[in-house]
PDB file of C-alpha atoms in Angstrom:
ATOM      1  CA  UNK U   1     -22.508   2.795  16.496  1.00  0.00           C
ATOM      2  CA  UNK U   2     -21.194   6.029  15.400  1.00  0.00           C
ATOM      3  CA  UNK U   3     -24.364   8.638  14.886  1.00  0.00           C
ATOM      4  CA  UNK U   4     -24.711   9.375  10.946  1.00  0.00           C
ATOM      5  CA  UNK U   5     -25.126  12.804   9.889  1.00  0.00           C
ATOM      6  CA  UNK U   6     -26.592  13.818   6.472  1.00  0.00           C
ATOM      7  CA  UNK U   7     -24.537  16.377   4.818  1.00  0.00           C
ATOM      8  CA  UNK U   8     -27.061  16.865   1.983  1.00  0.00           C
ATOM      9  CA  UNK U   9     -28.467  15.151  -1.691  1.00  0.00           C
ATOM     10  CA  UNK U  10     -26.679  15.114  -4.919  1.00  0.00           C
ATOM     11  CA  UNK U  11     -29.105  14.147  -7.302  1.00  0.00           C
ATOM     12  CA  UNK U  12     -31.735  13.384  -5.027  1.00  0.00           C
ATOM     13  CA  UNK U  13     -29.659  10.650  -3.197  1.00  0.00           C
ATOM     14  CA  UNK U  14     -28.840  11.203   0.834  1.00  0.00           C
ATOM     15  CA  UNK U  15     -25.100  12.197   1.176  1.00  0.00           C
ATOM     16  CA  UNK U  16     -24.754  10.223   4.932  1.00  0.00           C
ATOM     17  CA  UNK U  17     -21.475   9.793   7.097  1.00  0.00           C
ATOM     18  CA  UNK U  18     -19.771   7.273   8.154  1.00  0.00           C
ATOM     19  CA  UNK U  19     -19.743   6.297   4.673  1.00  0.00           C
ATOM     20  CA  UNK U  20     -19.641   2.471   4.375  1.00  0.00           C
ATOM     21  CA  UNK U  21     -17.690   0.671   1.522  1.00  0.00           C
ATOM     22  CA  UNK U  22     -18.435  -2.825   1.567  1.00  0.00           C
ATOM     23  CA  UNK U  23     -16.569  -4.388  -1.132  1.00  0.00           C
ATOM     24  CA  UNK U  24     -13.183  -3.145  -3.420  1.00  0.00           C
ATOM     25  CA  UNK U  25     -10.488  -4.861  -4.585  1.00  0.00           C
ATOM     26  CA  UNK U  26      -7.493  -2.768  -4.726  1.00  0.00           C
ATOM     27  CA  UNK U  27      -3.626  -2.313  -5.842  1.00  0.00           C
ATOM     28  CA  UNK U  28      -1.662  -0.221  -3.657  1.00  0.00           C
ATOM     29  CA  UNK U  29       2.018   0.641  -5.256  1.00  0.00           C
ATOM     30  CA  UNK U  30       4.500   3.243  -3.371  1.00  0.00           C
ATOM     31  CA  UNK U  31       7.287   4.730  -5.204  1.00  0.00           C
ATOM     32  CA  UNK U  32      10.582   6.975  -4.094  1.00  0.00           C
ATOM     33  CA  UNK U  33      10.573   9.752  -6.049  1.00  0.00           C
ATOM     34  CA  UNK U  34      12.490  12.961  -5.939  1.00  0.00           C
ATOM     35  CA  UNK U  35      11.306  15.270  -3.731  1.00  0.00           C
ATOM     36  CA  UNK U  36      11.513  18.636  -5.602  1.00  0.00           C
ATOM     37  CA  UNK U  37       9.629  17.121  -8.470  1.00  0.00           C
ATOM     38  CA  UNK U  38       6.905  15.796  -6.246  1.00  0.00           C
ATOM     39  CA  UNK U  39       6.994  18.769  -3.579  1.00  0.00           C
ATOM     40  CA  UNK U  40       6.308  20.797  -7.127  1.00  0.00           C
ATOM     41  CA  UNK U  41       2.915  19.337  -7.622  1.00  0.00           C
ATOM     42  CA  UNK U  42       1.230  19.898  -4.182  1.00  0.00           C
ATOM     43  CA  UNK U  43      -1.027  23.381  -5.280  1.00  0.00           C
ATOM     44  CA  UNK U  44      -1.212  26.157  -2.697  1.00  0.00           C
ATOM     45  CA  UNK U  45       0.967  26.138   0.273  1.00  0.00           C
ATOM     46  CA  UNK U  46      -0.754  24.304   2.950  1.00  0.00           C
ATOM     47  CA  UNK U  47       0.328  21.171   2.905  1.00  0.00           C
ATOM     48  CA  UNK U  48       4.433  19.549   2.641  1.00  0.00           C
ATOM     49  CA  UNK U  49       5.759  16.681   1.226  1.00  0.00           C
ATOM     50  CA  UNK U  50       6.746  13.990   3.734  1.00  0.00           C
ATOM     51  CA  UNK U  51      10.486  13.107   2.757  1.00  0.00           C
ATOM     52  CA  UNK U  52      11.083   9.475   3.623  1.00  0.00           C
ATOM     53  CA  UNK U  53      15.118  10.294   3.308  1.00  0.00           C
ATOM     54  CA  UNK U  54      17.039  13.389   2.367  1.00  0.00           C
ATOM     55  CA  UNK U  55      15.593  14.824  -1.019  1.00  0.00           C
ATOM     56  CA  UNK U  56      13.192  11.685  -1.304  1.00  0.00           C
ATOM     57  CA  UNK U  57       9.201  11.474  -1.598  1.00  0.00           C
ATOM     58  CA  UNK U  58       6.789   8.953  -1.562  1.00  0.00           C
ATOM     59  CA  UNK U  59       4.204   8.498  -3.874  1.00  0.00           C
ATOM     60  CA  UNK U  60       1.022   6.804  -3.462  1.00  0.00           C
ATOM     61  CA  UNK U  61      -0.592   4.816  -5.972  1.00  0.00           C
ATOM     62  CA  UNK U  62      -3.750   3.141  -5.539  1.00  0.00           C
ATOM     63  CA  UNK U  63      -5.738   1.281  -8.418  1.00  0.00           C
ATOM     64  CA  UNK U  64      -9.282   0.559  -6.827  1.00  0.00           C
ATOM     65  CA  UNK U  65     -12.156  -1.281  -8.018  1.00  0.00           C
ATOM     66  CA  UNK U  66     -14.808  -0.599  -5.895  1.00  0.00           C
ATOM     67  CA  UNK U  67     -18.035  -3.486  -6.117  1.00  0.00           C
ATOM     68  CA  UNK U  68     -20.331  -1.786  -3.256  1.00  0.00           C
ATOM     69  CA  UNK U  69     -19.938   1.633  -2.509  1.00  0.00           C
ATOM     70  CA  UNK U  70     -22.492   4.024  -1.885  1.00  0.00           C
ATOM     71  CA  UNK U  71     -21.619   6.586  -4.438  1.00  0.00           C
ATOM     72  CA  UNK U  72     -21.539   3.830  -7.240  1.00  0.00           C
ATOM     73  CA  UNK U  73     -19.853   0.606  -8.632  1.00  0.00           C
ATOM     74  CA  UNK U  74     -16.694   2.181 -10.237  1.00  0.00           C
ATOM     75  CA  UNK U  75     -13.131   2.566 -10.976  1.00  0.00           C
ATOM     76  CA  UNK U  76     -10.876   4.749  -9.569  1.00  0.00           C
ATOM     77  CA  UNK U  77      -7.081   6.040  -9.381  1.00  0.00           C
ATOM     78  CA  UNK U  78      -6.085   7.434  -6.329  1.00  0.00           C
ATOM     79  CA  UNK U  79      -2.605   9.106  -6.762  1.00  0.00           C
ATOM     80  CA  UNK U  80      -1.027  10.689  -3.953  1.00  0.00           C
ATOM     81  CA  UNK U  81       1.692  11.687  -1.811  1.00  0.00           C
ATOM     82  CA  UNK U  82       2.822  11.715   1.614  1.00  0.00           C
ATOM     83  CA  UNK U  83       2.231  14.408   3.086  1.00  0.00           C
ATOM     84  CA  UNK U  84       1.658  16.799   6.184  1.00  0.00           C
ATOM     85  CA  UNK U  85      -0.025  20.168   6.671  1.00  0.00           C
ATOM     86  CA  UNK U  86       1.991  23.315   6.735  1.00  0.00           C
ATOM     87  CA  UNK U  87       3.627  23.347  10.622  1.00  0.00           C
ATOM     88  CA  UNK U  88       2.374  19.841  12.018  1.00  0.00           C
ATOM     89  CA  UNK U  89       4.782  17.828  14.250  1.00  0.00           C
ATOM     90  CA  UNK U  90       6.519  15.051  12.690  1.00  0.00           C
ATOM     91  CA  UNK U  91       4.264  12.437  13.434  1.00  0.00           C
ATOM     92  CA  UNK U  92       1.520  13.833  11.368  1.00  0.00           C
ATOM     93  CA  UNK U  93       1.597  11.584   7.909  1.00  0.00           C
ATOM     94  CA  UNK U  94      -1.248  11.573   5.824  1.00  0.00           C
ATOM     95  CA  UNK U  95      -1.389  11.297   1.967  1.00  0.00           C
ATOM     96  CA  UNK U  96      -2.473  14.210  -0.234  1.00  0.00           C
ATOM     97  CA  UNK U  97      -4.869  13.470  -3.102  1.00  0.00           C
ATOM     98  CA  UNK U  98      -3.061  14.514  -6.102  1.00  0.00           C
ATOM     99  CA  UNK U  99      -4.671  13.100  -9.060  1.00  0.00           C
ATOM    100  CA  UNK U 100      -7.600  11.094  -8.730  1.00  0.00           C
ATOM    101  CA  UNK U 101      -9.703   9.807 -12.065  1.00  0.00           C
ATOM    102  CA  UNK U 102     -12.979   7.676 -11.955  1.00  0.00           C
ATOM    103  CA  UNK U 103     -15.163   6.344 -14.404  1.00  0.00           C
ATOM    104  CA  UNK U 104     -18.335   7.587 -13.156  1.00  0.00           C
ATOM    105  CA  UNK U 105     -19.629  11.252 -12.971  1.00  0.00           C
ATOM    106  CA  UNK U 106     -21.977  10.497  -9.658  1.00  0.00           C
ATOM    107  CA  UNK U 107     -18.980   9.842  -7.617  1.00  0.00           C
ATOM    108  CA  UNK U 108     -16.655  12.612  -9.333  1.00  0.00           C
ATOM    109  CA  UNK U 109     -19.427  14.715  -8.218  1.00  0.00           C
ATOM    110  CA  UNK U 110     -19.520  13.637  -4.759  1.00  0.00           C
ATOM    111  CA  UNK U 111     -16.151  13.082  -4.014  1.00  0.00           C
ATOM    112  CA  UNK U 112     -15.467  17.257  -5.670  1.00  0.00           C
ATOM    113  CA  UNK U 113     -18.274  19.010  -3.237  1.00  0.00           C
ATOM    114  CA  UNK U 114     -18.012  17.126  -0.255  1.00  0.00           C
ATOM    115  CA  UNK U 115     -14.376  16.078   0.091  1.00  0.00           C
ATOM    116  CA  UNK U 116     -12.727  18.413  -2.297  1.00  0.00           C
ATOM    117  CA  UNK U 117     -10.941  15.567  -3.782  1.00  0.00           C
ATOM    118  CA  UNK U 118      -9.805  15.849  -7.422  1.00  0.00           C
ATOM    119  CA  UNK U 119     -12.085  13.827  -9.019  1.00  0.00           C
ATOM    120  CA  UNK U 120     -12.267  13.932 -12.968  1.00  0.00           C
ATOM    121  CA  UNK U 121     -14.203  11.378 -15.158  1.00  0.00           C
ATOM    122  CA  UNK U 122     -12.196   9.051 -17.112  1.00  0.00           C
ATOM    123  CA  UNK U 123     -12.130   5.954 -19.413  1.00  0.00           C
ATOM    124  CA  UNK U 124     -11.015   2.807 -16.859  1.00  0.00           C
ATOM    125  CA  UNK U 125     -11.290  -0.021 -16.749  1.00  0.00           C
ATOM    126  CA  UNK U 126     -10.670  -3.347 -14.559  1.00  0.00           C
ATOM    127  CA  UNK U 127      -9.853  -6.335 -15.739  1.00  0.00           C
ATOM    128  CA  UNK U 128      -9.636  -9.978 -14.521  1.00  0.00           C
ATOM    129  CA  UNK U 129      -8.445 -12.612 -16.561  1.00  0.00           C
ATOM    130  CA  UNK U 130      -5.682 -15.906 -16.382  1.00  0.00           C
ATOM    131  CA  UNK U 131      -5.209 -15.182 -12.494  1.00  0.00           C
ATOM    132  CA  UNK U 132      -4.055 -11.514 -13.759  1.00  0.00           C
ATOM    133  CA  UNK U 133      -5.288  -7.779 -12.884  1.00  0.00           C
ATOM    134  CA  UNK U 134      -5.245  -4.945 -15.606  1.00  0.00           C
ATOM    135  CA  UNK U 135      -6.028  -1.369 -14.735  1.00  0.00           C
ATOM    136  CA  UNK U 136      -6.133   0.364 -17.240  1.00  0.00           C
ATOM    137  CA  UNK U 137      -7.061   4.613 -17.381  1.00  0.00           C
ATOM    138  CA  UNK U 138      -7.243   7.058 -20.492  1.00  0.00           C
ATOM    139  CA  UNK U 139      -6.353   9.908 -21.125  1.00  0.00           C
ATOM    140  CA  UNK U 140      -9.229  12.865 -21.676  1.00  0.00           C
ATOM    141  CA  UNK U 141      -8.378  12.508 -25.341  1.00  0.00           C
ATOM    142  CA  UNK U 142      -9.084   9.312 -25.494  1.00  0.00           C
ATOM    143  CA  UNK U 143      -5.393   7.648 -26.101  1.00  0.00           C
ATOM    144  CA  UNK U 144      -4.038   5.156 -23.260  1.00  0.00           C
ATOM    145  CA  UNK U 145      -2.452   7.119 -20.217  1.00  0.00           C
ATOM    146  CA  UNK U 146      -1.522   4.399 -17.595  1.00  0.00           C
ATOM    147  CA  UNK U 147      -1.493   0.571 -17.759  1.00  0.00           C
ATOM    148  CA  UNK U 148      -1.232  -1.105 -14.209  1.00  0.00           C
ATOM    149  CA  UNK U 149      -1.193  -5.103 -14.671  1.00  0.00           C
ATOM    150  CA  UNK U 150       0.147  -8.090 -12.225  1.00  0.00           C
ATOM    151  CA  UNK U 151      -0.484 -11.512 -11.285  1.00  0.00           C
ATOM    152  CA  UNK U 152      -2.871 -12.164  -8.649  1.00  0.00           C
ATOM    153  CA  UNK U 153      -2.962 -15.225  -6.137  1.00  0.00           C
ATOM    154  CA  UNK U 154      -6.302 -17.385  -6.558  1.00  0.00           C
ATOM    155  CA  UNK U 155      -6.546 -17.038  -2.429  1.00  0.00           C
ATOM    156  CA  UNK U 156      -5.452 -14.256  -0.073  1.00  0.00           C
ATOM    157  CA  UNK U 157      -2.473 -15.371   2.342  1.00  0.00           C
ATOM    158  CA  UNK U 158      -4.221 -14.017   5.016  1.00  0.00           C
ATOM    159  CA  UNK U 159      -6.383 -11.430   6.337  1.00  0.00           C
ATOM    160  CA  UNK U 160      -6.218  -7.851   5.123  1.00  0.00           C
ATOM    161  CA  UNK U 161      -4.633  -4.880   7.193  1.00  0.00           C
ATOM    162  CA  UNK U 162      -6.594  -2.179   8.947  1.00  0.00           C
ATOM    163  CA  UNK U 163      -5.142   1.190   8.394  1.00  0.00           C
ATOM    164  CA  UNK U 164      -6.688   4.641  10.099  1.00  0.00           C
ATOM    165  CA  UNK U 165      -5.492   7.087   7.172  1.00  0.00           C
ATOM    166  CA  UNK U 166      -6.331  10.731   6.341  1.00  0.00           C
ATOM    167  CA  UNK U 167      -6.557  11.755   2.678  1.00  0.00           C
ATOM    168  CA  UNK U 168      -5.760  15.507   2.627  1.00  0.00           C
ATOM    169  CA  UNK U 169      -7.329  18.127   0.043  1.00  0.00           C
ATOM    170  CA  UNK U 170      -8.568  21.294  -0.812  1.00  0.00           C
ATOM    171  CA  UNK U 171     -12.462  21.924  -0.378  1.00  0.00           C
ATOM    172  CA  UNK U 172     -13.522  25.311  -1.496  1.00  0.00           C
ATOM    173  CA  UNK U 173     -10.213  27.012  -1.310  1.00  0.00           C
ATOM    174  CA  UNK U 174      -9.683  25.663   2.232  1.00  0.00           C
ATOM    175  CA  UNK U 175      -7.364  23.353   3.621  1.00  0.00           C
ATOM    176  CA  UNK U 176      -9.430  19.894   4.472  1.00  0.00           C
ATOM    177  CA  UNK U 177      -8.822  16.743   5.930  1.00  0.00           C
ATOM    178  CA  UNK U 178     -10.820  13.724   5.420  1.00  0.00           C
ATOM    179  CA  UNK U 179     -10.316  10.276   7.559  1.00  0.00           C
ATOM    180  CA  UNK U 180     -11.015   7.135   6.929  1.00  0.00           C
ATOM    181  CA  UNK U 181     -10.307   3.605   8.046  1.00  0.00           C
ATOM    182  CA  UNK U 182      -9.723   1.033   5.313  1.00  0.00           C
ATOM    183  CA  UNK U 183      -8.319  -1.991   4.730  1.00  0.00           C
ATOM    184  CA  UNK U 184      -5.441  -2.706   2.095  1.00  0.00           C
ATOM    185  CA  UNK U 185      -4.867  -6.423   0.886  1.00  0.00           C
ATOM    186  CA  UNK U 186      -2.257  -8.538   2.713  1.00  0.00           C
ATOM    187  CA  UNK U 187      -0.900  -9.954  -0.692  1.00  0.00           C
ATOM    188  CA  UNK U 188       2.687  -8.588  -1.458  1.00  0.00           C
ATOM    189  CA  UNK U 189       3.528  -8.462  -4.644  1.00  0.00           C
ATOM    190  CA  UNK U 190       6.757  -9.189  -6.400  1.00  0.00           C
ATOM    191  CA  UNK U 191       7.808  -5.900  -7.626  1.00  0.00           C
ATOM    192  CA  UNK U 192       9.866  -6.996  -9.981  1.00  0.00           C
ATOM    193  CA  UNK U 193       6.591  -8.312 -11.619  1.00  0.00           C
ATOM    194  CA  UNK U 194       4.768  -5.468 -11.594  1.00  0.00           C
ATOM    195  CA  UNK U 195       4.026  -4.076 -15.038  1.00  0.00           C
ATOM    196  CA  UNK U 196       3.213  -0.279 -15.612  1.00  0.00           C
ATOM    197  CA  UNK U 197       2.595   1.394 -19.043  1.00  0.00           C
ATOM    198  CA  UNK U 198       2.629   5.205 -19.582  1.00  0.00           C
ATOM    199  CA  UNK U 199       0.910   6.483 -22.405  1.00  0.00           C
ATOM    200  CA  UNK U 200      -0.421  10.216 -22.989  1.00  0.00           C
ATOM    201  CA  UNK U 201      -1.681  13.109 -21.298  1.00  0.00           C
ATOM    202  CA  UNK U 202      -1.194  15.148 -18.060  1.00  0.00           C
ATOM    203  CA  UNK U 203      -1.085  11.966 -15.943  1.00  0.00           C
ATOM    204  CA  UNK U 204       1.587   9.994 -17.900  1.00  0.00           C
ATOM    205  CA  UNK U 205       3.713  12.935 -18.228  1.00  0.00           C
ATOM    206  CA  UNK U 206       3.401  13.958 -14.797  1.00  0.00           C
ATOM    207  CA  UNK U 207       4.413  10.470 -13.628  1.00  0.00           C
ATOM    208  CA  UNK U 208       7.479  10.283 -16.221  1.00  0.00           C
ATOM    209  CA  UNK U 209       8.653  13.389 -14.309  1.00  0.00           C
ATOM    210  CA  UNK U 210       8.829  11.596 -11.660  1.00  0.00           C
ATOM    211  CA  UNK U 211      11.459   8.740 -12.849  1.00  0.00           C
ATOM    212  CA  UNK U 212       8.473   6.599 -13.582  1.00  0.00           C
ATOM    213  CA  UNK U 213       7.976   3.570 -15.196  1.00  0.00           C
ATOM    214  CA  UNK U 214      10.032   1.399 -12.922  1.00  0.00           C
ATOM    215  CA  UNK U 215       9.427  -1.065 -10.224  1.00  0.00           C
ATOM    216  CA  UNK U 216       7.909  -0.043  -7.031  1.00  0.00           C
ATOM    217  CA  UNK U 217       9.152  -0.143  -3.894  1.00  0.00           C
ATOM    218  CA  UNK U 218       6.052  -2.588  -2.605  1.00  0.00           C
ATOM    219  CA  UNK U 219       2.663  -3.366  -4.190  1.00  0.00           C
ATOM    220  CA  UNK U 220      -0.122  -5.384  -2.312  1.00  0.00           C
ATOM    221  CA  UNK U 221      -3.210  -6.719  -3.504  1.00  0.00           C
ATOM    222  CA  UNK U 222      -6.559  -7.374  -1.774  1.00  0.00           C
ATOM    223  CA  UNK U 223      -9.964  -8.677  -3.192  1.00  0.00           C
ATOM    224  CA  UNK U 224     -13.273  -8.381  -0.880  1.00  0.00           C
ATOM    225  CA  UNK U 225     -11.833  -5.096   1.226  1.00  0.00           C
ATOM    226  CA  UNK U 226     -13.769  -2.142   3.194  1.00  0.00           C
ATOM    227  CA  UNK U 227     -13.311   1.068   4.285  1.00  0.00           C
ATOM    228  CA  UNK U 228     -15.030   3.538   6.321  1.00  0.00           C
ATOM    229  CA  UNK U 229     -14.913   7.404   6.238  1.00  0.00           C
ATOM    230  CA  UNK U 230     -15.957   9.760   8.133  1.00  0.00           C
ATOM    231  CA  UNK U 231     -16.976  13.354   7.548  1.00  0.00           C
ATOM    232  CA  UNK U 232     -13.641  15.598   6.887  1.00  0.00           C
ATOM    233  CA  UNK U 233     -12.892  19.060   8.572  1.00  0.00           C
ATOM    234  CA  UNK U 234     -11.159  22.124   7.727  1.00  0.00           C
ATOM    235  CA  UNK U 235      -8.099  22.874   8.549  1.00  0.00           C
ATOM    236  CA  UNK U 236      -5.844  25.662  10.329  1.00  0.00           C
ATOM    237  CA  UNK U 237      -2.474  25.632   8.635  1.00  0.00           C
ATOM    238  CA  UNK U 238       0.990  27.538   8.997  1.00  0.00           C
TER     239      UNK U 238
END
């Protein structure tokens, strides 16, 4: 067992690591996009975009549910791209965390002061209905901004996939890394039937500038999945 160390309280409540999740359910979409377009919205210079061929990026998209978390039972979109720091070798991929709304300002708080990640506090919601998923987010002003919705299998195909990732960000100013191992749902999804909705706002126009709506490259599902993550560290750049 890995030793936990308290990094403080937010509202009273112990701040531990390795930070358990216990239960999501979660969408994960990729997308090639166009590399100047996406290398345009990492801020600061510390981190490049990963091209996955000659003037292409990948973005990340990850619609997650989360049932038992410590920070909360909420929603959350985590949009990102891959990405390296500034000077790292070639084998260094991570994914930086562009965008990334919840519906619940406990875990926007966290997720700000301790991981630097770029947590705002949105109107989402998660919806299950007719062996179908709907994620749907809205913009600050209150108009629909992204509609996410598939069909879901009544039983997984098999067990879910164990990935060691590292979500990169800016804490404070600084550079930061944060790592985490988490599972991602086995369940691929016809991309073809993958529906996605832009509406208004930053997000939506953000993502039309970057050729989106169309189908994704991949999209897998997974219902009953954890994660771990453990405290992040600053980092030394080129």
């Amino acid at each position: 067992m890995a030793a936990t160390h308290l990094w403080g309280t937010i509202d009273g409540a112990e701040i531990t690591f390795p930070m358990r999740v216990e239960e999501f359910n979660a969408a994960t979409l990729t997308y090639s996009v166009p590399a100047r377009q996406a290398a345009a919205l990492l801020p600061g210079s510390s981190f490049e975009l990963v091209e996955t061929a000659p003037g292409v990026g990948c973005l990340v998209i990850a619609a997650c549910d989360f049932r038992r978390n410590p920070w909360g039972d909420y929603n959350e979109l985590n949009v990102g791209f891959l990405s390296r720091p500034a000077g790292a070798g070639d084998e260094t991929v991570g994914s930086f965390i562009y965008r990334m709304p919840v519906n619940q300002p406990f875990t926007c708080e966290a997720g700000n002061r301790v991981m630097g990640f770029p947590k705002t506090v949105e109107t989402i919601s998660a919806g299950y209905d007719d062996g179908g998923f709907t994620f749907r987010v809205s913009s600050p002003a209150g108009l629909p901004a992204l509609t996410l919705g598939f069909a879901r299998r009544p039983a997984p195909l098999g067990p879910p996939v164990v990935l060691a990732v590292e979500s990169y960000s800016y804490l404070d100013g600084h550079p930061y890394a944060t790592a985490a191992e988490m599972e991602i749902g086995s369940d691929a999804v016809d991309p073809s039937e993958v529906s996605l909705e832009l509406g208004e706002g930053p997000l939506a126009d953000e993502l039309r500038g970057l050729g989106l709506p169309v189908a994704p490259d991949s999209c897998v599902w997974g219902e009953g999945l954890r994660a771990t993550f453990q405290l992040g560290r600053r980092l030394v750049t080129a």
